PDB file of C-alpha atoms in Angstrom:
ATOM      1  CA  UNK A   1     -43.742  49.160 -18.510  1.00 96.00           C
ATOM      2  CA  UNK A   2     -45.733  45.898 -18.403  1.00 96.00           C
ATOM      3  CA  UNK A   3     -47.518  47.064 -15.242  1.00 98.00           C
ATOM      4  CA  UNK A   4     -48.496  50.321 -16.945  1.00 98.00           C
ATOM      5  CA  UNK A   5     -49.812  48.428 -19.975  1.00 98.00           C
ATOM      6  CA  UNK A   6     -51.837  46.086 -17.768  1.00 98.00           C
ATOM      7  CA  UNK A   7     -53.259  49.017 -15.800  1.00 98.00           C
ATOM      8  CA  UNK A   8     -54.266  50.802 -18.999  1.00 98.00           C
ATOM      9  CA  UNK A   9     -55.898  47.658 -20.408  1.00 99.00           C
ATOM     10  CA  UNK A  10     -57.871  47.294 -17.186  1.00 98.00           C
ATOM     11  CA  UNK A  11     -58.915  50.935 -17.269  1.00 98.00           C
ATOM     12  CA  UNK A  12     -60.061  50.679 -20.888  1.00 99.00           C
ATOM     13  CA  UNK A  13     -61.950  47.430 -20.248  1.00 99.00           C
ATOM     14  CA  UNK A  14     -63.829  49.038 -17.351  1.00 98.00           C
ATOM     15  CA  UNK A  15     -64.607  52.084 -19.479  1.00 98.00           C
ATOM     16  CA  UNK A  16     -65.841  49.975 -22.405  1.00 99.00           C
ATOM     17  CA  UNK A  17     -67.993  47.778 -20.171  1.00 99.00           C
ATOM     18  CA  UNK A  18     -69.311  50.455 -17.794  1.00 98.00           C
ATOM     19  CA  UNK A  19     -72.898  50.342 -19.109  1.00 98.00           C
ATOM     20  CA  UNK A  20     -73.089  46.560 -18.780  1.00 98.00           C
ATOM     21  CA  UNK A  21     -71.587  46.612 -15.295  1.00 98.00           C
ATOM     22  CA  UNK A  22     -74.048  49.303 -14.204  1.00 98.00           C
ATOM     23  CA  UNK A  23     -76.983  47.367 -15.678  1.00 98.00           C
ATOM     24  CA  UNK A  24     -75.923  44.196 -13.862  1.00 98.00           C
ATOM     25  CA  UNK A  25     -75.507  46.063 -10.579  1.00 98.00           C
ATOM     26  CA  UNK A  26     -78.993  47.561 -10.987  1.00 98.00           C
ATOM     27  CA  UNK A  27     -80.441  44.094 -11.652  1.00 98.00           C
ATOM     28  CA  UNK A  28     -78.790  42.636  -8.554  1.00 98.00           C
ATOM     29  CA  UNK A  29     -79.985  45.582  -6.446  1.00 98.00           C
ATOM     30  CA  UNK A  30     -83.570  44.993  -7.595  1.00 98.00           C
ATOM     31  CA  UNK A  31     -83.681  41.186  -7.744  1.00 96.00           C
ATOM     32  CA  UNK A  32     -80.816  39.920  -5.616  1.00 95.00           C
ATOM     33  CA  UNK A  33     -78.056  37.597  -6.696  1.00 94.00           C
ATOM     34  CA  UNK A  34     -79.305  34.963  -9.154  1.00 93.00           C
ATOM     35  CA  UNK A  35     -79.428  31.481  -7.628  1.00 93.00           C
ATOM     36  CA  UNK A  36     -78.496  32.879  -4.191  1.00 92.00           C
ATOM     37  CA  UNK A  37     -80.806  30.362  -2.538  1.00 89.00           C
ATOM     38  CA  UNK A  38     -78.500  27.583  -3.767  1.00 92.00           C
ATOM     39  CA  UNK A  39     -75.334  29.052  -2.268  1.00 90.00           C
ATOM     40  CA  UNK A  40     -73.748  26.998   0.496  1.00 90.00           C
ATOM     41  CA  UNK A  41     -71.764  29.835   2.085  1.00 84.00           C
TER      42      UNK A  41
END
């Protein structure tokens, strides 16, 4: 049961935050990853 609850919480979180996730992905597509020039890997 705990696995089913965790899966449902994850599903709901993704659903609730879909617009923000999409907006962030659009930003990264257009501008690249912020501070990428400072990455050491």
